PDB file of C-alpha atoms in Angstrom:
ATOM      1  CA  MET A   1       0.729  19.589  10.885  1.00  0.00           C
ATOM      2  CA  ALA A   2       0.620  15.802  10.494  1.00  0.00           C
ATOM      3  CA  THR A   3       2.086  14.398   7.284  1.00  0.00           C
ATOM      4  CA  ALA A   4       0.899  11.408   5.254  1.00  0.00           C
ATOM      5  CA  LEU A   5       2.709   9.745   2.353  1.00  0.00           C
ATOM      6  CA  ILE A   6       0.607   7.852  -0.191  1.00  0.00           C
ATOM      7  CA  ILE A   7       2.594   5.890  -2.776  1.00  0.00           C
ATOM      8  CA  GLY A   8       0.479   4.895  -5.770  1.00  0.00           C
ATOM      9  CA  ALA A   9      -2.206   7.595  -5.719  1.00  0.00           C
ATOM     10  CA  SER A  10      -3.176   8.053  -9.341  1.00  0.00           C
ATOM     11  CA  ARG A  11      -6.632   6.508  -8.954  1.00  0.00           C
ATOM     12  CA  GLY A  12      -8.856   4.337  -6.800  1.00  0.00           C
ATOM     13  CA  ILE A  13      -8.125   3.877  -3.117  1.00  0.00           C
ATOM     14  CA  GLY A  14      -4.797   5.698  -3.187  1.00  0.00           C
ATOM     15  CA  HIS A  15      -6.287   8.807  -4.768  1.00  0.00           C
ATOM     16  CA  GLU A  16      -9.183   8.757  -2.313  1.00  0.00           C
ATOM     17  CA  LEU A  17      -6.809   8.447   0.648  1.00  0.00           C
ATOM     18  CA  VAL A  18      -5.068  11.577  -0.569  1.00  0.00           C
ATOM     19  CA  ARG A  19      -8.364  13.434  -0.988  1.00  0.00           C
ATOM     20  CA  GLN A  20      -9.598  12.498   2.486  1.00  0.00           C
ATOM     21  CA  TYR A  21      -6.367  13.296   4.302  1.00  0.00           C
ATOM     22  CA  VAL A  22      -6.126  16.681   2.529  1.00  0.00           C
ATOM     23  CA  ALA A  23      -9.765  17.404   3.398  1.00  0.00           C
ATOM     24  CA  ASP A  24      -8.963  16.717   7.054  1.00  0.00           C
ATOM     25  CA  GLY A  25      -6.131  19.223   7.068  1.00  0.00           C
ATOM     26  CA  TRP A  26      -3.158  16.900   6.704  1.00  0.00           C
ATOM     27  CA  ARG A  27      -0.089  17.685   4.677  1.00  0.00           C
ATOM     28  CA  VAL A  28      -0.068  14.952   2.036  1.00  0.00           C
ATOM     29  CA  ILE A  29       2.832  13.780  -0.104  1.00  0.00           C
ATOM     30  CA  ALA A  30       1.686  11.537  -2.955  1.00  0.00           C
ATOM     31  CA  THR A  31       3.146   9.752  -5.962  1.00  0.00           C
ATOM     32  CA  ALA A  32       1.901   8.708  -9.380  1.00  0.00           C
ATOM     33  CA  ARG A  33       3.572   7.474 -12.553  1.00  0.00           C
ATOM     34  CA  LYS A  34       2.086   9.768 -15.194  1.00  0.00           C
ATOM     35  CA  PRO A  35       2.577  13.555 -15.369  1.00  0.00           C
ATOM     36  CA  GLU A  36      -1.152  14.160 -15.756  1.00  0.00           C
ATOM     37  CA  ASP A  37      -1.849  12.152 -12.590  1.00  0.00           C
ATOM     38  CA  VAL A  38       0.814  14.087 -10.692  1.00  0.00           C
ATOM     39  CA  ALA A  39      -0.869  17.311 -11.827  1.00  0.00           C
ATOM     40  CA  ALA A  40      -4.260  16.008 -10.667  1.00  0.00           C
ATOM     41  CA  LEU A  41      -2.837  15.284  -7.204  1.00  0.00           C
ATOM     42  CA  VAL A  42      -1.410  18.790  -6.984  1.00  0.00           C
ATOM     43  CA  ALA A  43      -4.828  20.141  -7.969  1.00  0.00           C
ATOM     44  CA  ILE A  44      -6.450  18.544  -4.914  1.00  0.00           C
ATOM     45  CA  GLY A  45      -3.821  19.895  -2.563  1.00  0.00           C
ATOM     46  CA  ALA A  46      -1.085  17.261  -2.372  1.00  0.00           C
ATOM     47  CA  GLU A  47       2.654  17.630  -2.780  1.00  0.00           C
ATOM     48  CA  ALA A  48       3.075  15.232  -5.672  1.00  0.00           C
ATOM     49  CA  HIS A  49       6.064  13.433  -7.145  1.00  0.00           C
ATOM     50  CA  ALA A  50       6.398  11.305 -10.255  1.00  0.00           C
ATOM     51  CA  LEU A  51       7.351   7.735  -9.332  1.00  0.00           C
ATOM     52  CA  ASP A  52       7.437   4.447 -11.182  1.00  0.00           C
ATOM     53  CA  VAL A  53       7.868   1.955  -8.339  1.00  0.00           C
ATOM     54  CA  ASN A  54       9.601  -0.453 -10.723  1.00  0.00           C
ATOM     55  CA  ASN A  55      12.319   2.078 -11.568  1.00  0.00           C
ATOM     56  CA  VAL A  56      15.133   1.622  -9.064  1.00  0.00           C
ATOM     57  CA  GLU A  57      16.653   5.032  -9.824  1.00  0.00           C
ATOM     58  CA  ALA A  58      13.287   6.721  -9.291  1.00  0.00           C
ATOM     59  CA  VAL A  59      12.818   4.906  -5.979  1.00  0.00           C
ATOM     60  CA  ALA A  60      16.247   6.022  -4.802  1.00  0.00           C
ATOM     61  CA  GLY A  61      15.455   9.535  -6.011  1.00  0.00           C
ATOM     62  CA  LEU A  62      12.263   9.629  -3.951  1.00  0.00           C
ATOM     63  CA  GLY A  63      14.286   8.733  -0.872  1.00  0.00           C
ATOM     64  CA  TRP A  64      16.568  11.660  -1.580  1.00  0.00           C
ATOM     65  CA  LYS A  65      13.629  14.054  -2.126  1.00  0.00           C
ATOM     66  CA  LEU A  66      11.999  13.016   1.146  1.00  0.00           C
ATOM     67  CA  ASP A  67      15.143  12.960   3.234  1.00  0.00           C
ATOM     68  CA  GLY A  68      14.426  14.368   6.685  1.00  0.00           C
ATOM     69  CA  GLU A  69      10.643  13.957   6.526  1.00  0.00           C
ATOM     70  CA  GLU A  70       8.698  12.756   9.565  1.00  0.00           C
ATOM     71  CA  LEU A  71       5.662  10.715   8.534  1.00  0.00           C
ATOM     72  CA  GLN A  72       2.780  10.097  10.902  1.00  0.00           C
ATOM     73  CA  VAL A  73       1.219   7.864   8.222  1.00  0.00           C
ATOM     74  CA  ALA A  74       2.612   6.126   5.142  1.00  0.00           C
ATOM     75  CA  PHE A  75       0.646   3.941   2.730  1.00  0.00           C
ATOM     76  CA  LEU A  76       2.248   1.784   0.052  1.00  0.00           C
ATOM     77  CA  ASN A  77      -0.706   1.404  -2.282  1.00  0.00           C
ATOM     78  CA  ALA A  78       0.875   0.598  -5.659  1.00  0.00           C
ATOM     79  CA  GLY A  79      -0.084  -2.834  -6.945  1.00  0.00           C
ATOM     80  CA  VAL A  80      -1.396  -4.857  -9.883  1.00  0.00           C
ATOM     81  CA  TYR A  81      -3.571  -7.953 -10.132  1.00  0.00           C
ATOM     82  CA  GLY A  82      -2.075  -9.560 -13.224  1.00  0.00           C
ATOM     83  CA  PRO A  83      -3.756 -12.219 -15.359  1.00  0.00           C
ATOM     84  CA  ARG A  84      -7.334 -13.178 -14.558  1.00  0.00           C
ATOM     85  CA  HIS A  85      -6.763 -16.808 -15.496  1.00  0.00           C
ATOM     86  CA  ASP A  86      -5.126 -19.427 -13.275  1.00  0.00           C
ATOM     87  CA  GLY A  87      -3.374 -21.379 -15.966  1.00  0.00           C
ATOM     88  CA  PHE A  88       0.314 -21.729 -16.726  1.00  0.00           C
ATOM     89  CA  PRO A  89       1.811 -18.298 -15.834  1.00  0.00           C
ATOM     90  CA  MET A  90       3.787 -16.418 -18.449  1.00  0.00           C
ATOM     91  CA  GLN A  91       7.152 -15.045 -17.386  1.00  0.00           C
ATOM     92  CA  THR A  92       6.067 -11.535 -18.334  1.00  0.00           C
ATOM     93  CA  ASP A  93       2.975 -11.757 -16.116  1.00  0.00           C
ATOM     94  CA  PHE A  94       4.952 -13.166 -13.202  1.00  0.00           C
ATOM     95  CA  ASP A  95       7.592 -10.463 -13.486  1.00  0.00           C
ATOM     96  CA  ALA A  96       5.048  -7.643 -13.737  1.00  0.00           C
ATOM     97  CA  VAL A  97       3.091  -8.769 -10.670  1.00  0.00           C
ATOM     98  CA  MET A  98       6.031  -9.716  -8.479  1.00  0.00           C
ATOM     99  CA  HIS A  99       8.105  -6.659  -9.364  1.00  0.00           C
ATOM    100  CA  THR A 100       5.248  -4.240  -8.646  1.00  0.00           C
ATOM    101  CA  ASN A 101       3.749  -5.953  -5.597  1.00  0.00           C
ATOM    102  CA  VAL A 102       6.857  -7.371  -3.928  1.00  0.00           C
ATOM    103  CA  LEU A 103      10.182  -6.076  -5.249  1.00  0.00           C
ATOM    104  CA  ALA A 104       9.008  -2.468  -5.086  1.00  0.00           C
ATOM    105  CA  ALA A 105       8.044  -2.966  -1.438  1.00  0.00           C
ATOM    106  CA  MET A 106      11.436  -4.502  -0.662  1.00  0.00           C
ATOM    107  CA  ARG A 107      13.045  -1.349  -2.036  1.00  0.00           C
ATOM    108  CA  LEU A 108      10.608   1.264  -0.734  1.00  0.00           C
ATOM    109  CA  LEU A 109       9.839   0.115   2.805  1.00  0.00           C
ATOM    110  CA  PRO A 110      13.424   0.422   4.095  1.00  0.00           C
ATOM    111  CA  ILE A 111      13.478   3.978   2.695  1.00  0.00           C
ATOM    112  CA  ILE A 112      10.107   5.003   4.126  1.00  0.00           C
ATOM    113  CA  ALA A 113      10.261   3.238   7.497  1.00  0.00           C
ATOM    114  CA  PRO A 114      12.916   5.512   9.089  1.00  0.00           C
ATOM    115  CA  MET A 115      10.713   8.526   8.269  1.00  0.00           C
ATOM    116  CA  VAL A 116       7.809   6.784  10.031  1.00  0.00           C
ATOM    117  CA  VAL A 117      10.069   5.955  12.973  1.00  0.00           C
ATOM    118  CA  ALA A 118      10.980   9.646  13.227  1.00  0.00           C
ATOM    119  CA  ALA A 119       7.308  10.445  13.902  1.00  0.00           C
ATOM    120  CA  GLN A 120       6.576   7.232  15.835  1.00  0.00           C
ATOM    121  CA  GLY A 121       3.954   6.745  13.144  1.00  0.00           C
ATOM    122  CA  LYS A 122       2.223   4.001  11.205  1.00  0.00           C
ATOM    123  CA  LEU A 123       3.355   2.256   8.033  1.00  0.00           C
ATOM    124  CA  ALA A 124       0.681   0.475   5.998  1.00  0.00           C
ATOM    125  CA  VAL A 125       0.736  -1.657   2.883  1.00  0.00           C
ATOM    126  CA  LEU A 126      -2.331  -2.401   0.786  1.00  0.00           C
ATOM    127  CA  SER A 127      -2.281  -6.165   0.862  1.00  0.00           C
ATOM    128  CA  SER A 128      -5.355  -8.398   0.488  1.00  0.00           C
ATOM    129  CA  HIS A 129      -7.190 -11.119   2.351  1.00  0.00           C
ATOM    130  CA  MET A 130      -6.164 -13.210  -0.660  1.00  0.00           C
ATOM    131  CA  GLY A 131      -2.612 -13.133   0.712  1.00  0.00           C
ATOM    132  CA  SER A 132      -3.580 -14.951   3.906  1.00  0.00           C
ATOM    133  CA  LEU A 133      -2.174 -18.476   4.178  1.00  0.00           C
ATOM    134  CA  SER A 134      -4.152 -19.531   7.255  1.00  0.00           C
ATOM    135  CA  GLU A 135      -7.542 -18.301   6.016  1.00  0.00           C
ATOM    136  CA  ARG A 136      -7.302 -19.366   2.379  1.00  0.00           C
ATOM    137  CA  SER A 137     -10.295 -21.309   1.079  1.00  0.00           C
ATOM    138  CA  ASN A 138      -9.854 -21.325  -2.710  1.00  0.00           C
ATOM    139  CA  PRO A 139      -6.960 -21.115  -5.167  1.00  0.00           C
ATOM    140  CA  SER A 140      -8.292 -18.496  -7.604  1.00  0.00           C
ATOM    141  CA  GLY A 141      -5.968 -15.653  -8.494  1.00  0.00           C
ATOM    142  CA  SER A 142      -2.953 -17.728  -7.521  1.00  0.00           C
ATOM    143  CA  LEU A 143      -0.307 -15.324  -8.840  1.00  0.00           C
ATOM    144  CA  TYR A 144      -1.895 -12.341  -7.099  1.00  0.00           C
ATOM    145  CA  ARG A 145      -2.274 -14.406  -3.922  1.00  0.00           C
ATOM    146  CA  ALA A 146       1.391 -15.378  -4.032  1.00  0.00           C
ATOM    147  CA  SER A 147       2.425 -11.760  -4.477  1.00  0.00           C
ATOM    148  CA  LYS A 148       0.341 -10.551  -1.536  1.00  0.00           C
ATOM    149  CA  ALA A 149       1.595 -13.371   0.702  1.00  0.00           C
ATOM    150  CA  ALA A 150       5.118 -12.302  -0.238  1.00  0.00           C
ATOM    151  CA  LEU A 151       4.264  -8.651   0.424  1.00  0.00           C
ATOM    152  CA  ASN A 152       3.035  -9.644   3.883  1.00  0.00           C
ATOM    153  CA  SER A 153       6.347 -11.394   4.491  1.00  0.00           C
ATOM    154  CA  VAL A 154       8.237  -8.239   3.503  1.00  0.00           C
ATOM    155  CA  LEU A 155       6.107  -6.200   5.904  1.00  0.00           C
ATOM    156  CA  ILE A 156       6.721  -8.640   8.769  1.00  0.00           C
ATOM    157  CA  ASP A 157      10.466  -8.366   8.184  1.00  0.00           C
ATOM    158  CA  THR A 158      10.168  -4.569   8.054  1.00  0.00           C
ATOM    159  CA  ALA A 159       8.387  -4.635  11.416  1.00  0.00           C
ATOM    160  CA  LEU A 160      11.084  -6.832  12.937  1.00  0.00           C
ATOM    161  CA  THR A 161      13.623  -4.151  12.012  1.00  0.00           C
ATOM    162  CA  PHE A 162      11.687  -0.928  12.528  1.00  0.00           C
ATOM    163  CA  GLY A 163       8.903  -1.931  14.927  1.00  0.00           C
ATOM    164  CA  PRO A 164      11.153  -1.801  18.012  1.00  0.00           C
ATOM    165  CA  GLN A 165      12.213   1.680  16.859  1.00  0.00           C
ATOM    166  CA  GLY A 166       8.626   2.935  16.879  1.00  0.00           C
ATOM    167  CA  ALA A 167       7.051   2.201  13.480  1.00  0.00           C
ATOM    168  CA  THR A 168       3.713   0.358  13.687  1.00  0.00           C
ATOM    169  CA  CYS A 169       3.468  -1.810  10.560  1.00  0.00           C
ATOM    170  CA  VAL A 170       0.103  -2.861   9.146  1.00  0.00           C
ATOM    171  CA  ALA A 171      -0.970  -5.061   6.228  1.00  0.00           C
ATOM    172  CA  PHE A 172      -4.467  -4.070   5.101  1.00  0.00           C
ATOM    173  CA  HIS A 173      -7.224  -5.813   3.217  1.00  0.00           C
ATOM    174  CA  PRO A 174      -9.134  -2.839   1.766  1.00  0.00           C
ATOM    175  CA  GLY A 175     -12.321  -4.830   1.233  1.00  0.00           C
ATOM    176  CA  TRP A 176     -13.854  -5.703  -2.131  1.00  0.00           C
ATOM    177  CA  VAL A 177     -13.878  -2.235  -3.651  1.00  0.00           C
ATOM    178  CA  ARG A 178     -15.403  -0.796  -6.805  1.00  0.00           C
ATOM    179  CA  THR A 179     -12.130   0.056  -8.526  1.00  0.00           C
ATOM    180  CA  GLU A 180     -10.606  -0.923 -11.849  1.00  0.00           C
ATOM    181  CA  MET A 181      -9.255  -4.038 -10.092  1.00  0.00           C
ATOM    182  CA  GLY A 182     -12.333  -4.845  -8.008  1.00  0.00           C
ATOM    183  CA  GLY A 183     -14.927  -4.267 -10.705  1.00  0.00           C
ATOM    184  CA  ALA A 184     -18.305  -2.568 -10.756  1.00  0.00           C
ATOM    185  CA  GLY A 185     -20.040  -5.310  -8.753  1.00  0.00           C
ATOM    186  CA  ALA A 186     -17.846  -4.972  -5.659  1.00  0.00           C
ATOM    187  CA  ASP A 187     -19.271  -4.300  -2.194  1.00  0.00           C
ATOM    188  CA  LEU A 188     -17.607  -1.014  -1.270  1.00  0.00           C
ATOM    189  CA  SER A 189     -17.047   2.409  -2.775  1.00  0.00           C
ATOM    190  CA  VAL A 190     -13.525   3.798  -2.695  1.00  0.00           C
ATOM    191  CA  GLU A 191     -14.783   6.417  -0.246  1.00  0.00           C
ATOM    192  CA  GLN A 192     -15.994   3.742   2.197  1.00  0.00           C
ATOM    193  CA  SER A 193     -12.806   1.708   1.931  1.00  0.00           C
ATOM    194  CA  ALA A 194     -10.485   4.683   2.365  1.00  0.00           C
ATOM    195  CA  ALA A 195     -12.477   6.007   5.320  1.00  0.00           C
ATOM    196  CA  GLY A 196     -12.341   2.588   6.980  1.00  0.00           C
ATOM    197  CA  LEU A 197      -8.615   2.221   6.383  1.00  0.00           C
ATOM    198  CA  ARG A 198      -7.950   5.643   7.879  1.00  0.00           C
ATOM    199  CA  ALA A 199     -10.156   5.073  10.911  1.00  0.00           C
ATOM    200  CA  THR A 200      -8.677   1.635  11.603  1.00  0.00           C
ATOM    201  CA  LEU A 201      -5.129   2.928  11.238  1.00  0.00           C
ATOM    202  CA  ALA A 202      -5.816   5.866  13.567  1.00  0.00           C
ATOM    203  CA  ALA A 203      -7.307   3.572  16.217  1.00  0.00           C
ATOM    204  CA  LEU A 204      -4.537   0.958  16.152  1.00  0.00           C
ATOM    205  CA  PRO A 205      -2.344   0.957  19.232  1.00  0.00           C
ATOM    206  CA  ALA A 206       1.403   1.114  18.757  1.00  0.00           C
ATOM    207  CA  SER A 207       2.917  -2.305  18.065  1.00  0.00           C
ATOM    208  CA  ASP A 208       6.440  -3.532  17.489  1.00  0.00           C
ATOM    209  CA  ARG A 209       5.104  -6.536  15.541  1.00  0.00           C
ATOM    210  CA  ALA A 210       3.291  -6.410  12.210  1.00  0.00           C
ATOM    211  CA  VAL A 211      -0.492  -6.690  12.281  1.00  0.00           C
ATOM    212  CA  TYR A 212      -2.931  -7.792   9.541  1.00  0.00           C
ATOM    213  CA  ARG A 213      -6.308  -6.068   9.432  1.00  0.00           C
ATOM    214  CA  ASN A 214      -9.440  -5.717   7.351  1.00  0.00           C
ATOM    215  CA  TYR A 215     -10.377  -2.146   6.448  1.00  0.00           C
ATOM    216  CA  ASP A 216     -12.981  -2.228   9.253  1.00  0.00           C
ATOM    217  CA  GLY A 217     -10.436  -3.261  11.882  1.00  0.00           C
ATOM    218  CA  THR A 218     -11.174  -7.007  11.945  1.00  0.00           C
ATOM    219  CA  SER A 219      -8.045  -9.116  12.451  1.00  0.00           C
ATOM    220  CA  ILE A 220      -6.883 -11.432   9.647  1.00  0.00           C
ATOM    221  CA  GLY A 221      -4.704 -14.483  10.184  1.00  0.00           C
ATOM    222  CA  TRP A 222      -1.366 -14.491   8.420  1.00  0.00           C
TER     223      TRP A 222
END
């Protein structure tokens, strides 16, 4: 049975990825911060673990719990947007966004990647088109943009290490999705986004270099 790991699955796209993979017969390991969210993941058929991605001991503990796993698919989905204004950033806002979107990835990806290598699988991070440097056309959401550009950099470095060993590393833009972050006026439902992410990931050929894709498979420039 193929195994998928979804980190950050309490709601939105992460939760829907879990639901769809379980529905398709996969074994799914998922994480959430709150006990009630862990229980909800168990209720839909996942093996769930409590994880605060900003807690270094908890991250190390997850690596211990998953030791020896072989992951055909892994998604790092945890992330925050931060302040909606583009003014002078507060230290607290900067720390919250960068720790969750970047530092957590720097800690988690080296733990997860060997498990993906073991299955010659695919390792995905939920980035954003807003993290693209070459395709940027406006400066709104500058702190979030900076964090996603940094996340992309972390993924590229991960691919340089683990790509030649067999892990295909992908940065995804999930589309503009009707989630707590995307808002009610967004283009896509979580079901549409998750289905597109899964289909695109499944169709991607193996690569030893990181790739950057829209949920529908369209290439994005770094």
